[in-house]
PDB file of C-alpha atoms in Angstrom:
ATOM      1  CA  UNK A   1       0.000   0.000   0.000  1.00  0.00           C
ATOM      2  CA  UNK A   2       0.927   3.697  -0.287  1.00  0.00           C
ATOM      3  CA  UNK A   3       0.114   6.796   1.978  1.00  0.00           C
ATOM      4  CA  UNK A   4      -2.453   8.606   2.018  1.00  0.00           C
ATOM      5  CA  UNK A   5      -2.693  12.303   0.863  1.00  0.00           C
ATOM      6  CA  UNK A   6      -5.019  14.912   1.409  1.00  0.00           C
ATOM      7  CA  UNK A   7      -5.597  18.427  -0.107  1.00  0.00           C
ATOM      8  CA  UNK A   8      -8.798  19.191   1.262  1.00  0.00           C
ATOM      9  CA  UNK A   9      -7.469  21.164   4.376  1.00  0.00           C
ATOM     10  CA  UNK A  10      -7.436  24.251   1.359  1.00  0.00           C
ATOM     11  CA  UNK A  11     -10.935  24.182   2.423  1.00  0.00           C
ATOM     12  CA  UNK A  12     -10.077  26.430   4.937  1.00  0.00           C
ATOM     13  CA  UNK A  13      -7.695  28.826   3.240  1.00  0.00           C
ATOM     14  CA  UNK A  14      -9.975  29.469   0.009  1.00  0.00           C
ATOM     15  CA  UNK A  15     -13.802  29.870  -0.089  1.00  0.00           C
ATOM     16  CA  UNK A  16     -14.042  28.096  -3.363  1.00  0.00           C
ATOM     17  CA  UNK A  17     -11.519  25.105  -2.478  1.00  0.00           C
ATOM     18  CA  UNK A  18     -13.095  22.680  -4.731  1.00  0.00           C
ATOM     19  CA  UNK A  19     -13.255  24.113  -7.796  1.00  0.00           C
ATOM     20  CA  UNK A  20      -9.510  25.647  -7.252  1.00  0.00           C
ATOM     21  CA  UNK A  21      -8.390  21.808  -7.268  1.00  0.00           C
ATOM     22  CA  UNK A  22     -10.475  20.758 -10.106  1.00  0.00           C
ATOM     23  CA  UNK A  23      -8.914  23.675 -11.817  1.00  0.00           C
ATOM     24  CA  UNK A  24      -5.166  22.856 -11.110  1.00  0.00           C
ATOM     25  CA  UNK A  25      -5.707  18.996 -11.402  1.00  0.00           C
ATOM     26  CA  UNK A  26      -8.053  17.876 -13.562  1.00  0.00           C
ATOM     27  CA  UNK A  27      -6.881  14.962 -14.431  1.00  0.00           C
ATOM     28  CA  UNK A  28      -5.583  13.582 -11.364  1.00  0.00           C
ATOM     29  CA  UNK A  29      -9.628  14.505  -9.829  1.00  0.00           C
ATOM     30  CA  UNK A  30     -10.683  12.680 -13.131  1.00  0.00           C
ATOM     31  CA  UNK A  31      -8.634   9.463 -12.817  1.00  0.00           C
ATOM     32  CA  UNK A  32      -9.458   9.219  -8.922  1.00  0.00           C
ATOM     33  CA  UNK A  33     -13.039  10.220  -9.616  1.00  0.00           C
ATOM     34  CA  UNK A  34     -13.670   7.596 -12.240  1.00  0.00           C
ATOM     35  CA  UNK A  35     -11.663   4.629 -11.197  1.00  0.00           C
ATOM     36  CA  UNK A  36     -11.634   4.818  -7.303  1.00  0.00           C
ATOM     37  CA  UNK A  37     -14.921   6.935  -7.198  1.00  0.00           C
ATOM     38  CA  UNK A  38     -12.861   9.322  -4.859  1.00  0.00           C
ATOM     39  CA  UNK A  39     -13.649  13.303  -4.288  1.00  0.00           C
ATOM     40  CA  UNK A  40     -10.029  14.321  -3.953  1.00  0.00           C
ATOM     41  CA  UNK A  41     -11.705  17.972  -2.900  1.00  0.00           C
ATOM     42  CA  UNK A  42     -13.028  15.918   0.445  1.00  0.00           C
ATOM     43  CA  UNK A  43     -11.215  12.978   1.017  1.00  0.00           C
ATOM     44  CA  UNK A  44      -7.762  11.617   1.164  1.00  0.00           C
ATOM     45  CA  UNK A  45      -5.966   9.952  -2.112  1.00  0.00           C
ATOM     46  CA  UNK A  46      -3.482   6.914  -1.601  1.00  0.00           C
ATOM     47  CA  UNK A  47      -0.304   7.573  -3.586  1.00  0.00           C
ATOM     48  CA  UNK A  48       2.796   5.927  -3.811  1.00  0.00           C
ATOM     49  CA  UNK A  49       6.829   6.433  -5.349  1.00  0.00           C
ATOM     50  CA  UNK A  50       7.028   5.556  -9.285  1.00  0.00           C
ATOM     51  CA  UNK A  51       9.630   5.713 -11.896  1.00  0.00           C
ATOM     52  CA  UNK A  52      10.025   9.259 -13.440  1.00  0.00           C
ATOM     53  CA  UNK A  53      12.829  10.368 -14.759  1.00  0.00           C
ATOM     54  CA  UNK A  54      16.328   8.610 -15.288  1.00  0.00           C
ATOM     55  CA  UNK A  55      18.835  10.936 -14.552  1.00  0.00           C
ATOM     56  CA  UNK A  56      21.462   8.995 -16.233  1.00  0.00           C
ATOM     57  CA  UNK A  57      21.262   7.948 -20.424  1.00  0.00           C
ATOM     58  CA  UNK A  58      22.758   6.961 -23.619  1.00  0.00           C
ATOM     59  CA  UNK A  59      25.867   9.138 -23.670  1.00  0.00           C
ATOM     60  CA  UNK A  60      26.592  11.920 -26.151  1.00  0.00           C
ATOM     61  CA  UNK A  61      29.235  14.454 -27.177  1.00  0.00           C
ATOM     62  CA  UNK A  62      27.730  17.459 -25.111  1.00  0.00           C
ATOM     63  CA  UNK A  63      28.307  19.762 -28.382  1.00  0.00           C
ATOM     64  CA  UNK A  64      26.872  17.298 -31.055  1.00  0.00           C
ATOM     65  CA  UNK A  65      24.428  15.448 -29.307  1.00  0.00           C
ATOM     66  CA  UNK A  66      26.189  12.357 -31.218  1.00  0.00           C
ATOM     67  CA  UNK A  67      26.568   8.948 -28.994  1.00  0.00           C
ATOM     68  CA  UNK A  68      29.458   7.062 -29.184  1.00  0.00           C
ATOM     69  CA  UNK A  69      27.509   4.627 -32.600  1.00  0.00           C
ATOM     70  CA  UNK A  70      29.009   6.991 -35.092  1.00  0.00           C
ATOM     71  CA  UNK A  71      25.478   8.935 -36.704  1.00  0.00           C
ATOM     72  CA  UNK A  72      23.182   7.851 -33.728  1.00  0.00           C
ATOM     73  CA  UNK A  73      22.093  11.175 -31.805  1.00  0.00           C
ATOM     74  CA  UNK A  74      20.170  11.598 -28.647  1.00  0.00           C
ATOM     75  CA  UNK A  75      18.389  14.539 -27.154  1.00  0.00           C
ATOM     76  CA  UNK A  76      16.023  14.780 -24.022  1.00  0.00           C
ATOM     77  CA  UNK A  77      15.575  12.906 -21.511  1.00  0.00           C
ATOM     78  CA  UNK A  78      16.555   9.230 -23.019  1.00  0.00           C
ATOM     79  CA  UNK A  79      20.111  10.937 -23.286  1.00  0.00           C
ATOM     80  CA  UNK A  80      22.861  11.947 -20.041  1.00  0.00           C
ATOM     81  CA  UNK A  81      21.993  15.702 -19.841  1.00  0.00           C
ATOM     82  CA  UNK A  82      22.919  18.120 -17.676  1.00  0.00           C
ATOM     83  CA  UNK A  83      20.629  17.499 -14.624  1.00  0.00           C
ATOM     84  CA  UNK A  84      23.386  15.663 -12.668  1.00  0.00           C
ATOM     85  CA  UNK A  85      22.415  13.734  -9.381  1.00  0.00           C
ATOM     86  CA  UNK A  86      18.615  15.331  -9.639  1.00  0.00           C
ATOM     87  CA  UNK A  87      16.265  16.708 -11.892  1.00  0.00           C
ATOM     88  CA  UNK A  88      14.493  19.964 -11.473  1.00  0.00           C
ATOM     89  CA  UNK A  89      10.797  20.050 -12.249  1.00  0.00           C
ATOM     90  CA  UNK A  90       9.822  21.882 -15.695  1.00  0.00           C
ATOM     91  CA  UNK A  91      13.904  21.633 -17.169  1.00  0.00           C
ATOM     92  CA  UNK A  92      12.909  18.694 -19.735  1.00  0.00           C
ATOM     93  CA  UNK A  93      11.525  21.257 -21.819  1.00  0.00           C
ATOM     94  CA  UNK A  94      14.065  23.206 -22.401  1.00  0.00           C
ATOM     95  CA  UNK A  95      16.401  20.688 -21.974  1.00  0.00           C
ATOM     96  CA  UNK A  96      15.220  18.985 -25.334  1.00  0.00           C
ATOM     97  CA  UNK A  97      14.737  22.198 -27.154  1.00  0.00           C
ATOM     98  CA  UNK A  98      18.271  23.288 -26.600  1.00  0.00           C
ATOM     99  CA  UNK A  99      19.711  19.844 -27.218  1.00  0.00           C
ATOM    100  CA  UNK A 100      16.947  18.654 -29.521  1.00  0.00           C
ATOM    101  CA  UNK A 101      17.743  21.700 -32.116  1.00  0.00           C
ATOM    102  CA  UNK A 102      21.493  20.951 -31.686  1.00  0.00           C
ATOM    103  CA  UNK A 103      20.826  17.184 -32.162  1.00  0.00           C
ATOM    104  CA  UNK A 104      18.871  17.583 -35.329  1.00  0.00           C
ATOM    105  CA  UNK A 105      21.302  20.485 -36.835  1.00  0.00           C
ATOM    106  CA  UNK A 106      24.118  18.367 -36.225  1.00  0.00           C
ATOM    107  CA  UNK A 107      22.943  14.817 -37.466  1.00  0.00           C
ATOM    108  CA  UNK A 108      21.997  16.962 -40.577  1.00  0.00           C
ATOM    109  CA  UNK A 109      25.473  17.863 -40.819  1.00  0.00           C
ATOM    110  CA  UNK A 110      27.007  14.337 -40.397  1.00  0.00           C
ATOM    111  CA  UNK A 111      24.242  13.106 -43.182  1.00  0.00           C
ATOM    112  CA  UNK A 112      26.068  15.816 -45.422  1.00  0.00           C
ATOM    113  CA  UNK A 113      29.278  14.931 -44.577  1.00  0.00           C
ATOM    114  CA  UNK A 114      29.055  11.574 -44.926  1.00  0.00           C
ATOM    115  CA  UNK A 115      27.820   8.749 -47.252  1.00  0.00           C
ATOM    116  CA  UNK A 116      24.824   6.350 -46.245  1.00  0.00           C
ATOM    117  CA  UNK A 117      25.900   3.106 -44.436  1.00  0.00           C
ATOM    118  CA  UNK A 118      25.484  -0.344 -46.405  1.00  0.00           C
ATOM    119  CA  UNK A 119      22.964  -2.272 -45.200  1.00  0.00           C
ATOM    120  CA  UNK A 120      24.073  -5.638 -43.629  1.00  0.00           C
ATOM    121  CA  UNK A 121      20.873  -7.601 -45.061  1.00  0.00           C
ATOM    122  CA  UNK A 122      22.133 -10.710 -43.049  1.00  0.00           C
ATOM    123  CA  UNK A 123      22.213  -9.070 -39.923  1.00  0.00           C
ATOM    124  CA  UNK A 124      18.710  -7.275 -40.660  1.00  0.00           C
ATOM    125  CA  UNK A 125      17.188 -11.195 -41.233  1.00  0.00           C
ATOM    126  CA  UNK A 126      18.891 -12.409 -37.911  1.00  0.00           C
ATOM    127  CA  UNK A 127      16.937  -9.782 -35.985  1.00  0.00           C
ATOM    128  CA  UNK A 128      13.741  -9.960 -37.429  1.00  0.00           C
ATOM    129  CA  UNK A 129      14.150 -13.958 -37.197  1.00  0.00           C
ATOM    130  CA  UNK A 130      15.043 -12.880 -33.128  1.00  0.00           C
ATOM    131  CA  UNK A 131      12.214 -10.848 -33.386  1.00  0.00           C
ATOM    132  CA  UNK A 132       9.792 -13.547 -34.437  1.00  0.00           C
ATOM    133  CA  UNK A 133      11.064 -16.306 -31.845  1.00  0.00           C
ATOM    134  CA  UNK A 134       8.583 -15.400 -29.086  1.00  0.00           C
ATOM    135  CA  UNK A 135       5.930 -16.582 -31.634  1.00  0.00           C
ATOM    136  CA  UNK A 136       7.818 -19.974 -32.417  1.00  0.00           C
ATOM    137  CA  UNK A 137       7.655 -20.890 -28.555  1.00  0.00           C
ATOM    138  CA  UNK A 138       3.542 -19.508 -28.516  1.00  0.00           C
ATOM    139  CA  UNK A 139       1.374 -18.744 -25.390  1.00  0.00           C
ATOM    140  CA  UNK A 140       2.508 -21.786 -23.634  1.00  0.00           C
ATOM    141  CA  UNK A 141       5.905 -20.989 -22.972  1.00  0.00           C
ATOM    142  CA  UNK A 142       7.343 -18.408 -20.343  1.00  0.00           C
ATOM    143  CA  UNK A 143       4.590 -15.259 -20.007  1.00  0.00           C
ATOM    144  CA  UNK A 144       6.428 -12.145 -20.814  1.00  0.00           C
ATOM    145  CA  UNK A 145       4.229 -10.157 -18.726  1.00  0.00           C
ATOM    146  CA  UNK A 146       4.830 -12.735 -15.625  1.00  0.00           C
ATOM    147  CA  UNK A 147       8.623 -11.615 -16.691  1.00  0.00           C
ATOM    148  CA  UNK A 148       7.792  -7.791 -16.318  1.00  0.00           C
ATOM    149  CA  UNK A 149       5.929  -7.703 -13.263  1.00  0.00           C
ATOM    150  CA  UNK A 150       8.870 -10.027 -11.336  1.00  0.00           C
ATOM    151  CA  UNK A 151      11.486  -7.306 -12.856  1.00  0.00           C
ATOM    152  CA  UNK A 152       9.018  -4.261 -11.738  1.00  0.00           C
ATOM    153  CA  UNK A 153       9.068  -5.898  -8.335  1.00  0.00           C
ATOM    154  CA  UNK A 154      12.362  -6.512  -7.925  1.00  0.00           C
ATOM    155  CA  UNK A 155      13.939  -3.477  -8.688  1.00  0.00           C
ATOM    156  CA  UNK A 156      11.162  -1.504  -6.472  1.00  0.00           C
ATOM    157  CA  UNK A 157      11.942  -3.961  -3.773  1.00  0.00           C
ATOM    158  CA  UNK A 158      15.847  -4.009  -3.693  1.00  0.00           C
ATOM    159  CA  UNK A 159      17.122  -1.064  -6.024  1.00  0.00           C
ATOM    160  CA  UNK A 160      13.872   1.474  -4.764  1.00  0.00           C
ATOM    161  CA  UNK A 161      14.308   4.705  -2.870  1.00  0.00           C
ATOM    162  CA  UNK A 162      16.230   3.342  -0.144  1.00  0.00           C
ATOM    163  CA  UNK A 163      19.278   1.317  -1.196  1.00  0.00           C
ATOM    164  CA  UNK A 164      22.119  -1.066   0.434  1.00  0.00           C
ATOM    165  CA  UNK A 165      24.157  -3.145  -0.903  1.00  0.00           C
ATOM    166  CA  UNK A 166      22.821  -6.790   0.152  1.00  0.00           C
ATOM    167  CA  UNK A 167      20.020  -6.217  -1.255  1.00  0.00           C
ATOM    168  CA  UNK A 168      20.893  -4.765  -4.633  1.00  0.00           C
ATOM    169  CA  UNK A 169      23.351  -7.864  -4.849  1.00  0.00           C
ATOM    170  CA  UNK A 170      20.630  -9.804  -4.671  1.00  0.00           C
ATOM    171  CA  UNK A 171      18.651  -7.919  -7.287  1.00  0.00           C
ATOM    172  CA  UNK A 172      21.665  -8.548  -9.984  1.00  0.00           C
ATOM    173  CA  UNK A 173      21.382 -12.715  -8.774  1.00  0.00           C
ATOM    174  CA  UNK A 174      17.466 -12.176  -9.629  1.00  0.00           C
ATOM    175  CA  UNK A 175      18.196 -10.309 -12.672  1.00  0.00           C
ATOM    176  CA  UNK A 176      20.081 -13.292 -13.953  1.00  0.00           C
ATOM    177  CA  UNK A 177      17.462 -15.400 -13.536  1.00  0.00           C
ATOM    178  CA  UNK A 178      15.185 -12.917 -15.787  1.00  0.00           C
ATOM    179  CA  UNK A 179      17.403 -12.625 -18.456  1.00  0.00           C
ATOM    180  CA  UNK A 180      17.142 -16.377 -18.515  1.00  0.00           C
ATOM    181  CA  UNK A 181      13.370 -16.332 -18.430  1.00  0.00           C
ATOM    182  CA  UNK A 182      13.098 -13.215 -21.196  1.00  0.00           C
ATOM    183  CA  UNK A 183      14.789 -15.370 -23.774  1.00  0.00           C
ATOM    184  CA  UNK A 184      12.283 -18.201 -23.177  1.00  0.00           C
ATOM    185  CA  UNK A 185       9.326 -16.486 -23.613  1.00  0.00           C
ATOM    186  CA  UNK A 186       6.283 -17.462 -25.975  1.00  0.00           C
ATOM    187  CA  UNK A 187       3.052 -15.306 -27.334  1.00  0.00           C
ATOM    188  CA  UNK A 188      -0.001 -15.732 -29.794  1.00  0.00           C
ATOM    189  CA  UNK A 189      -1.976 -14.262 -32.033  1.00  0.00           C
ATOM    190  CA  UNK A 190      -0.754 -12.271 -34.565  1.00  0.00           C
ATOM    191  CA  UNK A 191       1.984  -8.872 -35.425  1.00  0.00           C
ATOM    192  CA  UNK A 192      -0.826  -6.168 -35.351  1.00  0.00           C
ATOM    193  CA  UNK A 193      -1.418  -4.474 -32.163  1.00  0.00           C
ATOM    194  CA  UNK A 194      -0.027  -7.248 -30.248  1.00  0.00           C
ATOM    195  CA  UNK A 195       0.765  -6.063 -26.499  1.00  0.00           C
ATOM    196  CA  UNK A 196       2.378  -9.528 -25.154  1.00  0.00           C
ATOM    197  CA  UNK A 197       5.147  -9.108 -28.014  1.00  0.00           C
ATOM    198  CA  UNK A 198       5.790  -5.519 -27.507  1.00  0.00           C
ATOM    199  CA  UNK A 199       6.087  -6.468 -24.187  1.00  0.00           C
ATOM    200  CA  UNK A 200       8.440  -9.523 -24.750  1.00  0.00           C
ATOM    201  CA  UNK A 201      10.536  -7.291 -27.360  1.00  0.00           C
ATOM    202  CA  UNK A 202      11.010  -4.564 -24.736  1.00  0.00           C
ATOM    203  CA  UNK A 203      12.186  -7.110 -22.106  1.00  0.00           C
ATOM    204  CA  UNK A 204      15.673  -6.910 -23.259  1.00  0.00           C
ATOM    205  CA  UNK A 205      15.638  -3.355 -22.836  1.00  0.00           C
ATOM    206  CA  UNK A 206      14.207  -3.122 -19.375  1.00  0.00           C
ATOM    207  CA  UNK A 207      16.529  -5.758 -17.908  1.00  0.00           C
ATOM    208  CA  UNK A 208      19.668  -3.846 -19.503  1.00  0.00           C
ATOM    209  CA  UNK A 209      18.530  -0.510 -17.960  1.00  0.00           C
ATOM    210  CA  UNK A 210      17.689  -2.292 -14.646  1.00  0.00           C
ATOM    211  CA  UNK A 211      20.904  -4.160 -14.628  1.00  0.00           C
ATOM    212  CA  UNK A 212      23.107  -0.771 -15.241  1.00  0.00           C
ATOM    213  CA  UNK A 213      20.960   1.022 -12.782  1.00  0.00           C
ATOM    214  CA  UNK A 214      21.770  -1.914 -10.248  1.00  0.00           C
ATOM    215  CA  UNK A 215      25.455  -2.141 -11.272  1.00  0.00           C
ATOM    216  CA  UNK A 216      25.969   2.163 -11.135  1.00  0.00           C
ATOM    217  CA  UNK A 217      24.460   1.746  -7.556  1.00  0.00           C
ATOM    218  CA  UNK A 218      26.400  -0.210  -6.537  1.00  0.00           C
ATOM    219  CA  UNK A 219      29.758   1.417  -7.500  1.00  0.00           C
ATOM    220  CA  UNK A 220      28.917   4.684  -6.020  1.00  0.00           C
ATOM    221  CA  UNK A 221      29.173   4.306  -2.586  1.00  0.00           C
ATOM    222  CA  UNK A 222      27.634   7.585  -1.301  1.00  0.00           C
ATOM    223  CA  UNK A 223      24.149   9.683  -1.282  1.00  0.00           C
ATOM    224  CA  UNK A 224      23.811  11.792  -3.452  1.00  0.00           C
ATOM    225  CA  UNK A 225      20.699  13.771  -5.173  1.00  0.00           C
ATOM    226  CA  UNK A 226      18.007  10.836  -5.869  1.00  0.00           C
ATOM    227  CA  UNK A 227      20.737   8.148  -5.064  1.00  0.00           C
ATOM    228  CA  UNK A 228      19.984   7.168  -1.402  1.00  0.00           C
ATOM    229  CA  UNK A 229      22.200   4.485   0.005  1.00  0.00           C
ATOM    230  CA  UNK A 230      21.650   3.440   4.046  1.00  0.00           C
ATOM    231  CA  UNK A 231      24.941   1.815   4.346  1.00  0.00           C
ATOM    232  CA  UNK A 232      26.348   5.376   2.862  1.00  0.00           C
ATOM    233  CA  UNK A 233      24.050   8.065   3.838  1.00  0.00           C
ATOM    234  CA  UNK A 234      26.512  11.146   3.150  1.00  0.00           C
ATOM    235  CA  UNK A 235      28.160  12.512   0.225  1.00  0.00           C
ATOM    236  CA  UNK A 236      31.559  11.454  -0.744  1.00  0.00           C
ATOM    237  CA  UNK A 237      34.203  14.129  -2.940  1.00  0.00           C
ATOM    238  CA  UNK A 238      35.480  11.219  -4.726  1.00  0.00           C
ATOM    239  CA  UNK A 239      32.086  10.437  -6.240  1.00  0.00           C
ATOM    240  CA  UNK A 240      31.979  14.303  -7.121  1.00  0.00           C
ATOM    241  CA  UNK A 241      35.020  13.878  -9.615  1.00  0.00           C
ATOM    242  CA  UNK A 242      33.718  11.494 -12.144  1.00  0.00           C
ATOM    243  CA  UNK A 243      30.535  10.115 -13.807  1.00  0.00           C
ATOM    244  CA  UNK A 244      30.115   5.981 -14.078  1.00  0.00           C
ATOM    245  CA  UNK A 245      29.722   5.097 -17.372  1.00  0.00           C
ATOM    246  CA  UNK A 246      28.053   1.153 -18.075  1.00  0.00           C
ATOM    247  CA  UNK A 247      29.187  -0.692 -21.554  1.00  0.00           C
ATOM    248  CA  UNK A 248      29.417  -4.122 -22.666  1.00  0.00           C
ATOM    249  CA  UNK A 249      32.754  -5.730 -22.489  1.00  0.00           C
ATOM    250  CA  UNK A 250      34.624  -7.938 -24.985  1.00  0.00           C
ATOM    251  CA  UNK A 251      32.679 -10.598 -23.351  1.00  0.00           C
ATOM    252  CA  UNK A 252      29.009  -9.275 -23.812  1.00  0.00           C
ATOM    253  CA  UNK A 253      28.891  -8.958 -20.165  1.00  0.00           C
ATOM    254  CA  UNK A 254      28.039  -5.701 -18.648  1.00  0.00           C
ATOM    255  CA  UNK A 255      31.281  -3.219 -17.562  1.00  0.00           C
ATOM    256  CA  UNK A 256      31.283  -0.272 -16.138  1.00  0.00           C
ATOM    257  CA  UNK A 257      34.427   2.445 -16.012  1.00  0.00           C
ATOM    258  CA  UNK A 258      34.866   5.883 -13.788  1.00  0.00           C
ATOM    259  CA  UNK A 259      34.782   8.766 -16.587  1.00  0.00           C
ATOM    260  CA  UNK A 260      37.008  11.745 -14.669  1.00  0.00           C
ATOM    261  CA  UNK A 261      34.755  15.138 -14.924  1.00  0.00           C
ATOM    262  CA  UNK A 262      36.442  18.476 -16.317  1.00  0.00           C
ATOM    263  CA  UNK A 263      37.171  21.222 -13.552  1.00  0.00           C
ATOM    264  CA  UNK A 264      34.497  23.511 -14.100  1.00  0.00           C
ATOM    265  CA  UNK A 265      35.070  27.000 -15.399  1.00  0.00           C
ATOM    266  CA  UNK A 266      36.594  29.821 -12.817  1.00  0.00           C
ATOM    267  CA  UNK A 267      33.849  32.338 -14.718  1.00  0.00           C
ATOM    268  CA  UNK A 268      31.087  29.635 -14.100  1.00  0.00           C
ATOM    269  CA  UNK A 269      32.143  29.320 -10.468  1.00  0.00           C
ATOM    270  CA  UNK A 270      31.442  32.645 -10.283  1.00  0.00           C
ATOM    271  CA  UNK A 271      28.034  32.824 -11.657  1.00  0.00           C
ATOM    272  CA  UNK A 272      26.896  30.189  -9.132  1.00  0.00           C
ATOM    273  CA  UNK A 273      28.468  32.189  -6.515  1.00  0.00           C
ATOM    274  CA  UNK A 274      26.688  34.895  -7.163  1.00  0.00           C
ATOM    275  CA  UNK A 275      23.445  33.702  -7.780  1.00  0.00           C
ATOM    276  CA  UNK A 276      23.510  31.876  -4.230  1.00  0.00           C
TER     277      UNK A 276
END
């Protein structure tokens, strides 16, 4: 269960509380109206912690916007922007405008510069034949939403809000068991507008960002913005000095390597001073 939240005590700051909060959230008085038949104006609301923003990504030149795939740019909040160790609320729109425009004037530029990539037709057939698998195996093999729930409980379990190390050991043990049970699982029916395969396609995905999330928390060793370790409570300078960056090794396991962080800028210090 969650905790329970209540707004109504505006009641007795404002003379027209209820339709102030209809107003300012109309959908979140529509969703609890409709599916919990609760007055959010007069009652309390259970809520509880859910993913919302990443504040790590697919890295990028921080000029270019390019990743490290030679032509593949990223912009927003899928890439590693400049939010650091939290995000402030309302930045992802400007944060993809700024980088979004320099994303798309610069892959324009590399597009000019540079002629189209041949198409490896063998290795386009191998993943649409990967693609297809889940199909081959059909309904009665592993349930790929049985898969996702086990991974959303897992890492909300042992890699949540509050994080030690025992437990998030435990989550990369339990991990390895899902990758095991992601590449056994089945579906029916057909390609359109077929849920259960999106879902089974999108495992991969969702264990590899769960498994560097797990791995990253591991490493640093501190608190630190939305990073909240109880066997490390405080902020460590070390961790200040460099950003931990996840790849696959030679191996096709999952590596991960301490990137040092420039010095910033005397004339940038100075802005922050002063706007303290």
């Amino acid at each position: 269960g969650g905790v329970f939240l209540d707004i109504s005590w505006i009641k007795q700051k404002l003379p027209n509380a209820a339709e102030h909060i209809r107003k300012k959230l109309p959908s979140m008085y529509h969703q609890f109206k409709q599916l919990a038949d609760i007055d959010i104006t007069a009652e309390p609301m259970e809520v509880g912690p859910t993913t919302h923003y990443i504040m790590g990504g697919i890295r990028v030149d921080s000029d270019t916007q390019m990743s490290t795939v030679p032509g593949l740019f990223a912009a927003g909040e899928c890439a590693a922007g400049i939010n650091g160790a939290n995000r402030l609320g309302g930045n992802s729109l400007s944060d993809l405008l700024v980088f979004g425009k320099r994303a798309g004037e610069f892959a324009a530029k590399f597009a000019r510069d540079n002629s189209p990539g041949r198409i490896n037709h063998d290795q386009v057939d191998q993943i649409a034949r990967q693609a297809l698998e889940p199909f081959d195996r059909g309904p009665s093999a592993v349930n790929p939403y049985a898969v996702e729930h086990q991974l959303q409980e897992l890492m909300q379990s042992n890699v949540g809000i509050v994080r030690v190390e025992s437990e998030m050991q435990q989550a990369l043990a339990e991990l390895a068991k899902l990758w095991r049970q992601a590449g056994q699982v089945g579906v029916g029916g057909n390609r359109d507008y077929n849920p259960a395969w999106h879902t089974a396609l999108d495992l991969k995905n969702l264990l590899t960002v769960s498994e560097a999330i797990t791995r990253s928390a591991i490493e640093r060793k501190e608190s630190r913005g939305g990073h909240f370790r109880d066997d490390y409570p405080d902020k460590s300078p070390e961790f200040a000095t460099f950003n931990i960056v996840t790849h696959r090794g030679p191996d096709g396991q999952m590596a991960l390597r301490r990137e040092p962080i420039k010095p910033m800028p005397a004339e940038l210090k100075a802005v922050i001073e002063e706007m303290k």
